[in-house]
Coordinates of C-alpha atoms and ligand atoms in Angstrom, one line a residue:
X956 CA 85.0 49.5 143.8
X957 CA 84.5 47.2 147.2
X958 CA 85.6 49.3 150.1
X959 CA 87.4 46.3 150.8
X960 CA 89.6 46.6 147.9
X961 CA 90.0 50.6 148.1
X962 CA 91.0 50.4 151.6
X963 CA 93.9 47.5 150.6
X964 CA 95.3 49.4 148.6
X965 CA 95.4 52.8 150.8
X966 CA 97.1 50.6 153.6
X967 CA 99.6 48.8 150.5
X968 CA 100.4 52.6 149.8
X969 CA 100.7 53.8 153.2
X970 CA 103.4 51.4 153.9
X971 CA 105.4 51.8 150.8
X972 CA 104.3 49.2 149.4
X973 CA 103.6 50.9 146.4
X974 CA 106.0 54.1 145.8
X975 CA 106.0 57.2 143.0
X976 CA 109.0 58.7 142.3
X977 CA 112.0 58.0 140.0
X978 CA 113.1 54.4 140.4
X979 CA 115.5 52.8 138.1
X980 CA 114.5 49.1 137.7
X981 CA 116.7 45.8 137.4
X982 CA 116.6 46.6 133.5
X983 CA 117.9 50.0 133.7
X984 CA 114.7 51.2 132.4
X985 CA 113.5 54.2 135.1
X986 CA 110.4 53.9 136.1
X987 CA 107.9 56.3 138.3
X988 CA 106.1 53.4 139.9
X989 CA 108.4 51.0 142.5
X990 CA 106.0 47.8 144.0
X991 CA 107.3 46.0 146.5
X992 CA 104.8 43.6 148.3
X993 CA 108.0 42.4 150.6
X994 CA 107.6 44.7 153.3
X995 CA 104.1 43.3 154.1
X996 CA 105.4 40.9 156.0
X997 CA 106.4 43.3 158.7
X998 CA 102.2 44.1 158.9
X999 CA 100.2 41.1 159.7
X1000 CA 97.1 42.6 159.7
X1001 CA 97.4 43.6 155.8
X1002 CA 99.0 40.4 155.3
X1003 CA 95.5 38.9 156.6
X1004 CA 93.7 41.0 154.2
X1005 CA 95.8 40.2 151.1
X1006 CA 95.3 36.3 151.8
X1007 CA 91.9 36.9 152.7
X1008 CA 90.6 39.1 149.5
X1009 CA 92.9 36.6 147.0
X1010 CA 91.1 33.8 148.3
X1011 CA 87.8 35.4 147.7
X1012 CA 88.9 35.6 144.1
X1013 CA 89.7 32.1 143.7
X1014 CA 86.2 31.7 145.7
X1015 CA 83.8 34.0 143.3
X1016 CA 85.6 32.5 140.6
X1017 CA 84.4 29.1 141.5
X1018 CA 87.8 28.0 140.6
X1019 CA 89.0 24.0 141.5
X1020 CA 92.3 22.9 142.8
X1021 CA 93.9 20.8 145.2
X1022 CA 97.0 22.8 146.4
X1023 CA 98.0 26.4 146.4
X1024 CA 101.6 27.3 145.3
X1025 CA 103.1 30.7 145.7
X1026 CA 105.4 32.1 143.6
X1027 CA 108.9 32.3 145.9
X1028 CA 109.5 34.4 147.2
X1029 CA 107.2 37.3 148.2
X1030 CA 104.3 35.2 148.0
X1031 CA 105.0 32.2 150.0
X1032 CA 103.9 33.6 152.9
X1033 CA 100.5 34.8 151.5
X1034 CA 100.1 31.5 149.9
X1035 CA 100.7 30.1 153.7
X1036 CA 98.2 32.7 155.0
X1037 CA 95.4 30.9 152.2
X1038 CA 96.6 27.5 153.1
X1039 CA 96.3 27.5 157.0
X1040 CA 93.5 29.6 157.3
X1041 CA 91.2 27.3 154.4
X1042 CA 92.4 24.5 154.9
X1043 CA 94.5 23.6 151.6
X1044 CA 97.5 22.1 151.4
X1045 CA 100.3 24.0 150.1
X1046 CA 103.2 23.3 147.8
X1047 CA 106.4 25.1 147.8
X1048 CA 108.6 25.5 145.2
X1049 CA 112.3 25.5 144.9
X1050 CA 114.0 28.3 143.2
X1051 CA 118.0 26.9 144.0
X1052 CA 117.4 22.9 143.0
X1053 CA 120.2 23.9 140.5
X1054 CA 122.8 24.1 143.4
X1055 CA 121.7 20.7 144.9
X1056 CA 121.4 18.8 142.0
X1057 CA 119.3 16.1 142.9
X1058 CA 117.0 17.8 145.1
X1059 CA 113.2 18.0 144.5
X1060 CA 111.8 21.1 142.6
X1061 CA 108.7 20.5 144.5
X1062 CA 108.6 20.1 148.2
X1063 CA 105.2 18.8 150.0
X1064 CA 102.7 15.7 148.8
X1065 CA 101.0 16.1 145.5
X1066 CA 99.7 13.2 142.9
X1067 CA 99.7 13.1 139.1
X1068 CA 97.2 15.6 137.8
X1069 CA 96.1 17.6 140.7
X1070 CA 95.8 20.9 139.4
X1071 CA 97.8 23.4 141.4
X1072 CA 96.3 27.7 142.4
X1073 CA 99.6 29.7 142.0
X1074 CA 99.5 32.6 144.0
X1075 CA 101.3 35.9 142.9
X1076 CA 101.9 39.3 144.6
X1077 CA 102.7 41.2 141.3
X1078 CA 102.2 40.6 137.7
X1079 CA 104.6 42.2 135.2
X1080 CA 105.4 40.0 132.6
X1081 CA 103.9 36.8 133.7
X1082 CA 107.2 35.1 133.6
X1083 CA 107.9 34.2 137.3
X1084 CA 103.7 32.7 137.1
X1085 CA 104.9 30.4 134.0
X1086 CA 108.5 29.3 135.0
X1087 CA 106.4 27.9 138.6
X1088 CA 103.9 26.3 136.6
X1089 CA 106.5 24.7 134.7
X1090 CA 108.4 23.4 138.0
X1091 CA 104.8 22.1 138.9
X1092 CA 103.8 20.5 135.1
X1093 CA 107.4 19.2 135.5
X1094 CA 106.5 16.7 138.5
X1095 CA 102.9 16.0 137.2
X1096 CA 101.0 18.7 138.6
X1097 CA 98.8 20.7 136.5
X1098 CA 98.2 24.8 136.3
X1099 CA 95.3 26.3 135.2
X1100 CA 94.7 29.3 137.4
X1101 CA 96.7 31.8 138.9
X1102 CA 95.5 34.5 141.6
X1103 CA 97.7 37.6 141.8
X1104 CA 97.2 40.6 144.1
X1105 CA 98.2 43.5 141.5
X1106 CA 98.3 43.1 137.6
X1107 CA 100.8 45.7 136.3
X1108 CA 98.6 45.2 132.8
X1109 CA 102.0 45.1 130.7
X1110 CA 101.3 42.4 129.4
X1111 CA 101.2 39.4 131.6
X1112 CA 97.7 37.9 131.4
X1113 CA 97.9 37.5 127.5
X1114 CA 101.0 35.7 127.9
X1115 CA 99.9 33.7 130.2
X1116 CA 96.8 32.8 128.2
X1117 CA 98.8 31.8 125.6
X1118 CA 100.2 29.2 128.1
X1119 CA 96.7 28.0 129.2
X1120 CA 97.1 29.4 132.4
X1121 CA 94.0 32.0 133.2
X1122 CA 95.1 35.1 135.8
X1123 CA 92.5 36.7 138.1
X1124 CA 94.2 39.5 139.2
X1125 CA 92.9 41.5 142.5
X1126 CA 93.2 44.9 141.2
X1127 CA 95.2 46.4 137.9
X1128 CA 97.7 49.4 138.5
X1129 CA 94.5 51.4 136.7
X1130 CA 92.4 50.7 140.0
X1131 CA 95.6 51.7 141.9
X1132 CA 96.1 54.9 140.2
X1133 CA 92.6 56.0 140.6
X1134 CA 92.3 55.2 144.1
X1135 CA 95.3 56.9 145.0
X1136 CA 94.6 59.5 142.4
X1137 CA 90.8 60.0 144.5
X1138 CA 92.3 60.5 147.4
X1139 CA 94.7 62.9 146.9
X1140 CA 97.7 60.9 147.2
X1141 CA 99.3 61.3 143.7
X1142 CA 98.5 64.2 141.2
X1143 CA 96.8 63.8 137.6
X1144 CA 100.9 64.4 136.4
X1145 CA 101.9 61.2 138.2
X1146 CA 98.9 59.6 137.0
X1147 CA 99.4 60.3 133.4
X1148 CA 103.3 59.3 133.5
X1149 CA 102.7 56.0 135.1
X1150 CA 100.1 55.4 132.3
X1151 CA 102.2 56.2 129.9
X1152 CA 105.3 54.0 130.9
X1153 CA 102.7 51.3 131.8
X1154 CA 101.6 51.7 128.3
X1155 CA 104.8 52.1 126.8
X1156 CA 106.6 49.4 128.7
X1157 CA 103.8 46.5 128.0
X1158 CA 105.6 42.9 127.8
X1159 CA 103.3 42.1 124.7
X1160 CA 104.2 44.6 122.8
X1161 CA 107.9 43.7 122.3
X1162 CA 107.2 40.2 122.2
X1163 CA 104.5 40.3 120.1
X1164 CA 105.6 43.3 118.1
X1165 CA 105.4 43.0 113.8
X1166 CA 108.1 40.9 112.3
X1167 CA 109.1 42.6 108.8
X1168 CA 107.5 39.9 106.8
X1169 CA 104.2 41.0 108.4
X1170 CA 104.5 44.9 107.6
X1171 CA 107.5 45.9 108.1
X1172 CA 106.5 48.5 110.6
X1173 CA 108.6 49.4 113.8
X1174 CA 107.7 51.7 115.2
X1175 CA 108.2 49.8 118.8
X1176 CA 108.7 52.0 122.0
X1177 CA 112.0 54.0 122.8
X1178 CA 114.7 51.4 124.2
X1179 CA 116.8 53.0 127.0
X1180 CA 119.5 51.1 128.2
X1181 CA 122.5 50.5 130.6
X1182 CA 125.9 51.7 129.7
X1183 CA 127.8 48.9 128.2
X1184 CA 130.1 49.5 131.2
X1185 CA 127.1 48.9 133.8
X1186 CA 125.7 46.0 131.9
X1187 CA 128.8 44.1 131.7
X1188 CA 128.5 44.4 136.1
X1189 CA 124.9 43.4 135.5
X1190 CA 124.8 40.0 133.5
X1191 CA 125.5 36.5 134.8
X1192 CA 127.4 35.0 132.2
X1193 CA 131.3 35.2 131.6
X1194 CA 130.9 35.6 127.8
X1195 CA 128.7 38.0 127.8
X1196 CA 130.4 40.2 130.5
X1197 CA 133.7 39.9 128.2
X1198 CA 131.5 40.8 125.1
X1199 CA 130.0 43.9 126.5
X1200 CA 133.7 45.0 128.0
X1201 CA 135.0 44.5 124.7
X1202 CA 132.3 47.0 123.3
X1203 CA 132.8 49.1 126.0
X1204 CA 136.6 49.8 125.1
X1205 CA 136.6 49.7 121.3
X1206 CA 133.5 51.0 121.6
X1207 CA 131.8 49.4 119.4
X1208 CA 128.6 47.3 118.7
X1209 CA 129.3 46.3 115.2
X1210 CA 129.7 42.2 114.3
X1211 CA 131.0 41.7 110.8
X1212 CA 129.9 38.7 108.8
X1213 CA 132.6 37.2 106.8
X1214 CA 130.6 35.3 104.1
X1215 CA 133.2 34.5 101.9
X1216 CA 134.6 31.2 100.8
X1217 CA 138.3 31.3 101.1
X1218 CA 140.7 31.4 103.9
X1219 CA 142.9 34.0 102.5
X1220 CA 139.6 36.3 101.7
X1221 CA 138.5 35.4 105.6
X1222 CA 141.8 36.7 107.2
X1223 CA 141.9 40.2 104.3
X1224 CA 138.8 41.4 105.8
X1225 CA 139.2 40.8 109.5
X1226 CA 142.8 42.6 109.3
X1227 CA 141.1 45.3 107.6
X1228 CA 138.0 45.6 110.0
X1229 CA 139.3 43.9 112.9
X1230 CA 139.7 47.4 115.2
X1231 CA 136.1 48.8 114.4
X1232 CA 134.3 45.1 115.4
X1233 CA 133.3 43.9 118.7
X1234 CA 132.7 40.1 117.2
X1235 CA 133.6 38.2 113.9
X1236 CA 131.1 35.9 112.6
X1237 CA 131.8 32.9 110.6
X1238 CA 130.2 30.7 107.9
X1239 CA 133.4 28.1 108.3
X1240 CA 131.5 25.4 105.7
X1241 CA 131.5 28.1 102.9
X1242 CA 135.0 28.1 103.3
X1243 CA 136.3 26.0 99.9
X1244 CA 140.1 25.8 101.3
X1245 CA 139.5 24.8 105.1
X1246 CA 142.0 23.6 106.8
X1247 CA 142.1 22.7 110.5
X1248 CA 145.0 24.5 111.3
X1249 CA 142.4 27.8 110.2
X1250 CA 140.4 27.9 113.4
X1251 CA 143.6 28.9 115.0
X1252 CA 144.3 31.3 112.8
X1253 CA 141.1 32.9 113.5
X1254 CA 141.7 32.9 117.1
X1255 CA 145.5 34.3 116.8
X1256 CA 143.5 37.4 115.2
X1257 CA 140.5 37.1 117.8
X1258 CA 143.2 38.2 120.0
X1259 CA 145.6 40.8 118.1
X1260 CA 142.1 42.4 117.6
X1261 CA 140.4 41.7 120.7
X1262 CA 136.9 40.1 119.3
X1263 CA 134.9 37.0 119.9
X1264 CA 134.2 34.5 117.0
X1265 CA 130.9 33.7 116.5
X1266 CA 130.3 30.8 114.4
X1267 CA 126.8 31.2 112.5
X1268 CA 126.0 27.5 112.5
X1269 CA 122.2 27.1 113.5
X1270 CA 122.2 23.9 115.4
X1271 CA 118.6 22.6 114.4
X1272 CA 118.5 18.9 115.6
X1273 CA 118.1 16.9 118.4
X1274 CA 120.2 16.9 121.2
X1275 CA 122.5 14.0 120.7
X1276 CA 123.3 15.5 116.9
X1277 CA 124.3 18.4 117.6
X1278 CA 126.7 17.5 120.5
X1279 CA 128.5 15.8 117.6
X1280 CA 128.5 18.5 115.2
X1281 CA 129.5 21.1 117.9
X1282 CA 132.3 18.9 118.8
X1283 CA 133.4 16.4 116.0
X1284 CA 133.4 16.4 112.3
X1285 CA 136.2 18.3 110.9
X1286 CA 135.1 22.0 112.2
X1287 CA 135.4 21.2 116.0
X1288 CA 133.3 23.9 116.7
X1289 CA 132.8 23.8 120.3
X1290 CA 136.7 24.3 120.4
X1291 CA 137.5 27.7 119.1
X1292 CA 134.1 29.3 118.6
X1293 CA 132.9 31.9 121.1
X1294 CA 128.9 31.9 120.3
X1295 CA 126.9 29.5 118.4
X1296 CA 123.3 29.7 117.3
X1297 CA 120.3 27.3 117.7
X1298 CA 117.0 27.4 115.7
X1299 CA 115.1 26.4 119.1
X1300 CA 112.5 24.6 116.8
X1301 CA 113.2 21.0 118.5
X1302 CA 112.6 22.5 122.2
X1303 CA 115.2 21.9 124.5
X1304 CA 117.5 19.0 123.6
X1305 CA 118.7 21.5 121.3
X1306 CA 120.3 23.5 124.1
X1307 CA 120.8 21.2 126.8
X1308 CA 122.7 19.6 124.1
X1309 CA 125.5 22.3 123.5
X1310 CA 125.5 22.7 127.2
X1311 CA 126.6 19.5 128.3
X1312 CA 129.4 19.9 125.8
X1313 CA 130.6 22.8 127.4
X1314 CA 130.0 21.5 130.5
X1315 CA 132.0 18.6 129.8
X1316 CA 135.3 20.7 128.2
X1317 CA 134.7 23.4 131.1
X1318 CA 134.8 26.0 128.3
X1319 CA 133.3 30.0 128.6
X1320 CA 130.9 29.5 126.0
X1321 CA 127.7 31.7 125.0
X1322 CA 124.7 30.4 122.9
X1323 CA 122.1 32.5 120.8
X1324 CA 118.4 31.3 120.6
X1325 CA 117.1 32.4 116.8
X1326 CA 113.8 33.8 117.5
X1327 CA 113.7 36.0 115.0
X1328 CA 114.3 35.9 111.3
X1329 CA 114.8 38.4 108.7
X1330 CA 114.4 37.0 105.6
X1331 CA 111.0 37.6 103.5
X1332 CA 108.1 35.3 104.2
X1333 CA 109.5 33.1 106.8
X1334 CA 107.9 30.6 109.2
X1335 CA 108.7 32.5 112.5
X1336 CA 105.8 33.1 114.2
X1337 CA 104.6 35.5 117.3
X1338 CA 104.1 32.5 119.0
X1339 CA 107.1 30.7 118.2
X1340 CA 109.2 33.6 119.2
X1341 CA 107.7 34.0 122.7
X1342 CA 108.3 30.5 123.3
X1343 CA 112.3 31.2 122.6
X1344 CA 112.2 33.7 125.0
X1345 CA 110.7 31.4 127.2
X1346 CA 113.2 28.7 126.5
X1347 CA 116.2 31.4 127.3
X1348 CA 114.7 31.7 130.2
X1349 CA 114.7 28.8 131.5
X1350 CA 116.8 28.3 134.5
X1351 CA 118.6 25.0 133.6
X1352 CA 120.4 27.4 130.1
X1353 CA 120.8 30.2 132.8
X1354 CA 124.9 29.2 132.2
X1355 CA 124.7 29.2 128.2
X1356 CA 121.9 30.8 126.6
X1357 CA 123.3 34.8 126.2
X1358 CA 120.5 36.1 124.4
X1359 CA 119.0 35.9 120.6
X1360 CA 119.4 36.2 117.2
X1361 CA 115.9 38.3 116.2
X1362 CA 114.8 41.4 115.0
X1363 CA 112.9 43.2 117.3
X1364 CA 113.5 43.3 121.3
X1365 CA 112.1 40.6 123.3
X1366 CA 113.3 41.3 127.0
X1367 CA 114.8 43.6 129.1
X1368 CA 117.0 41.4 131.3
X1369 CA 120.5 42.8 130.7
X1370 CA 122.0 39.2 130.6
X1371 CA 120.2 38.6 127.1
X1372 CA 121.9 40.2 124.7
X1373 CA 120.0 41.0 121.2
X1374 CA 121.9 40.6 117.9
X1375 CA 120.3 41.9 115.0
X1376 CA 121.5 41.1 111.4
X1377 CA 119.6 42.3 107.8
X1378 CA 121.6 45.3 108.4
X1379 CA 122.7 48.2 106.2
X1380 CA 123.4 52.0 105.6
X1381 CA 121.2 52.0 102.8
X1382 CA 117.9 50.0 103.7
X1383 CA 116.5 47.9 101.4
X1384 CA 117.0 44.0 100.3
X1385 CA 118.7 41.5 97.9
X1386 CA 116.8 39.5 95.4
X1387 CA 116.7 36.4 97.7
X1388 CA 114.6 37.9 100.3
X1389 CA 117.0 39.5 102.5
X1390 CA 115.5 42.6 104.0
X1391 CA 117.5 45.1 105.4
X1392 CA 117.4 47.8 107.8
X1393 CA 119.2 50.6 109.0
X1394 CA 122.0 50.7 111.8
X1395 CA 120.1 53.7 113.2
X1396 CA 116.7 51.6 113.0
X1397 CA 118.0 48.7 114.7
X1398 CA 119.5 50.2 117.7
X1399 CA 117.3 52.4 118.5
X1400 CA 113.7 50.7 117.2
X1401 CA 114.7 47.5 117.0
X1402 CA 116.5 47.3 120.5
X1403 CA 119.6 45.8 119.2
X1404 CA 122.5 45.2 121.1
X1405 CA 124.6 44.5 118.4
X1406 CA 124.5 44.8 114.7
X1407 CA 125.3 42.3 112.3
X1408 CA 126.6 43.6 109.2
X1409 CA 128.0 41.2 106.4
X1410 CA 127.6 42.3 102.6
X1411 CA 127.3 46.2 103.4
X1412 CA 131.1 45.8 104.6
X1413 CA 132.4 43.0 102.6
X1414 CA 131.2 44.2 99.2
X1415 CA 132.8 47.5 100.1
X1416 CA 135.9 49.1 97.9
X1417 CA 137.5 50.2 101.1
X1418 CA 136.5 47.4 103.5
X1419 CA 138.4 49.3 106.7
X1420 CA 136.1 52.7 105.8
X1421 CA 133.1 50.8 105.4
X1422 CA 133.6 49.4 109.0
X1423 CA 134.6 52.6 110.5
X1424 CA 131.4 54.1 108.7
X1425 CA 129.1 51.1 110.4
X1426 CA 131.0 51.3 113.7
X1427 CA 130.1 55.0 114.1
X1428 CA 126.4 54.8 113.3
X1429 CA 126.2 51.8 115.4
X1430 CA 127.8 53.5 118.1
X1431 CA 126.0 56.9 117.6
X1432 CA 122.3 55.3 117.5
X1433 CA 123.6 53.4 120.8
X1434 CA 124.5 56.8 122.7
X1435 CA 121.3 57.9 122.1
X1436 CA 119.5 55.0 123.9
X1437 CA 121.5 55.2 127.2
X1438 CA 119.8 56.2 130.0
Ligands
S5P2867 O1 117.6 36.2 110.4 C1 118.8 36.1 110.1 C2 119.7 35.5 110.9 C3 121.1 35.5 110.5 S1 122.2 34.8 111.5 N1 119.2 36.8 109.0 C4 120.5 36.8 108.6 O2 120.8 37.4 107.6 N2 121.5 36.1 109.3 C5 122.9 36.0 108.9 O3 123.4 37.3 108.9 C6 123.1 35.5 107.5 O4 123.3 34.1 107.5 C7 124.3 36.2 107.0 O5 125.5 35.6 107.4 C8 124.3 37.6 107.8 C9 123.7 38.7 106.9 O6 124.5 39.0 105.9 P1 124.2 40.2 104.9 O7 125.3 40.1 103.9 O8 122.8 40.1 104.3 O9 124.4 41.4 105.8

């Protein structure tokens, strides 16, 4: 290794840049590894250095571009470092346009199809790298490179690749570990347990991990999470903050489907189940007897009961369609339903759709992004789903999308919540290519946040029982994934 580099990252260590202990992350997960490239503003030599050796990576890489962009907020400053001291003019993007509304994204002088350097202190996911691309594609400017000082290698670079955008990192935390390791400023222990929740923690994996049709193997990592308690203080929206109190005092993580086609049968089993369920969902146009006057019967109960209603719909058209079948038609969705659905298939319009809906009524509502299926042979790909993730991530859903309908875990943001249905005691499927799996398997392999059960209850001779029996393995398996 260049003295250069091994002396970088002595200094980065020296000044707590990069910390070993027991640090417990924005996800709850704890972690033995803490970087934070902030403090390096407070050292201008090493800020020098970190400009200085990034730029030489864009330079041996003989990479082209006509602006440099950092990613806000700890690399601004090193992007301003590259841009006065090479000459390059710099772009700065805005994080808060949301709050102004008709504010640029992008601040400084750029034309259609320059292509744009982001610059990046620290790689984890790749997500922060993408969303500033996409604020640059979104004005004209294009992304092909990205420099970043310290590749976590969980899995950012292949995601990004998947996006076109190629990362050259400076150093990985293997360099890091080894340096440090040399000389003697962490042991072989702390070595090996970084590794292993590098290893164990990598990005790709859960995003990229086996859907059942593909082997039906999951044997994903260990999920540890925040109480219900904590993460109801941690997410940003309403609906889920009231979801995960409600789980947090019936303690429960169980949502019941009631697939059954009349009325009367709808209201039987939630006044059977109704104490042991956290959320109800519907199929209201299987319902052979639906009246208007139902919906309110199903929110008189949401109450006595204290669950949300989640109405299974699957909104899978453009924008302007499915503001109309949220809101009109004779179901009037948008007006009693908690949660909705979206196949994300048509891109955004989908959401945005929904959104301005609720916008528009000033209603609490949530929506799930389907990224996941769990049906036999479907069309769902690897791809597909990380681009749903992507699209929940997206700052301009940040006050609708609550998480996803899928069947694996595909972040650890504590606002997204992770529903998982093809669930039963007894694993197995029907003979219309339902697969099942096990409450036990979901929580805790899976990463679900809630389970949704429909036929294992509903078929049941003692419906109440049956819940009680789900509600207790949910909640069991979930006790053994807190942290
Ligand atoms: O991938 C999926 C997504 C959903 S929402 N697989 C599913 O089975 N569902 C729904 O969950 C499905 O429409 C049904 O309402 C419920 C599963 O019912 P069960 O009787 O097979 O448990």
């Amino acid at each position: 290794m260049e003295p250069k580099k091994r002396n970088l990252i002595l200094k980065l260590y020296e000044v707590n840049a990069i910390k070993f202990g027991t640090f417990i992350l924005k996800s709850g997960l704890e972690s033995p590894v803490y970087l934070d490239l902030r403090v390096i503003v407070s050292y201008p030599e090493i800020m020098k250095e970190v400009a200085n050796i990034m730029w030489t990576k864009a330079e041996e890489n003989t990479l082209r571009y006509d602006s440099v962009c950092g990613v806000p907020y700890t690399a601004l400053p090193i992007a301003t470092c590259i841009s006065t001291d090479h000459n390059i003019p710099m772009l700065i993007r805005r994080k808060e346009t949301k709050d102004y509304g008709t504010k640029k994204m992008i601040e400084g002088s750029y034309k259609e199809d320059d292509y744009c350097l982001i610059i990046e202190d620290v790689v984890t996911s790749g997500t922060s790298v993408y969303e500033t691309a996409q604020a640059l594609n979104s004005v004209g400017v294009k992304v092909r490179d990205a420099i970043v000082l310290l590749d976590r290698e969980q899995g950012g670079a292949d995601s990004l690749k998947t996006q076109d955008i190629h990362l050259h990192s400076v150093c990985t935390m293997t360099e890091v570990l080894t340096v440090l390791e040399k000389h003697n400023k962490i042991d072989k222990t702390m070595v090996e347990k970084t590794k292993e929740f590098i290893y164990s923690n990598r990005f790709d994996q859960t995003v990229k991990k086996p859907t059942p049709q593909a082997n039906g193997d999951h044997t994903g990592k260990k999920i540890i999470r925040p109480t219900w308690a904590e993460s109801a203080q941690k997410c940003k929206l309403q609906i889920t903050a009231r979801l995960y109190n409600i789980m947090h005092k019936k303690k429960t993580n169980l949502a019941v489907s009631v697939d059954v086609h009349s009325c009367r049968e709808v209201k039987k089993i939630i006044e059977a189940v109704g104490l042991h369920v956290c959320i109800v969902k519907t199929h209201i146009d299987i319902i052979e007897d639906f009246v208007p006057e139902f919906t309110k019967e199903l929110q008189d109960l949401a109450e006595k009961y204290n669950f949300l209603i989640f109405e299974d719909r699957k909104f899978a058209d453009i924008g302007n369609t499915v503001q109309s079948q949220y809101s009109r038609g004779i179901y009037k969705i948008s007006d009693w339903a908690d949660i909705v659905n979206v196949h994300p298939l048509p891109g955004k319009g989908v959401i945005s759709g929904l959104q301005q809906v609720v916008k528009d009524k000033g209603l609490k509502r949530g929506c799930l992004l389907v990224a996941e299926m769990s049906s036999a042979g479907n069309l769902i790909t690897k791809d597909y789903t990380q681009a749903s993730l992507r699209l929940a991530e997206a700052d301009e859903h940040k006050d609708f999308v609550m998480g996803f309908v899928c069947q694996s875990r595909l972040t650890e943001d504590p606002s997204m919540i992770h529903m998982v249905p093809g669930v039963k005691l007894s694993s197995g499927g029907d003979n219309l290519g339902q697969q099942y799996t096990t409450p036990e398997e979901a929580v805790i392999k899976r990463g679900a946040d809630i389970i949704i059960v429909g036929r294992g209850i509903t078929e049941a001779d003692n419906l109440k029982e049956e819940a009680e029996r789900y509600q207790k393995a949910g909640y069991e398996a979930y006790l053994k994934t807190v942290s």
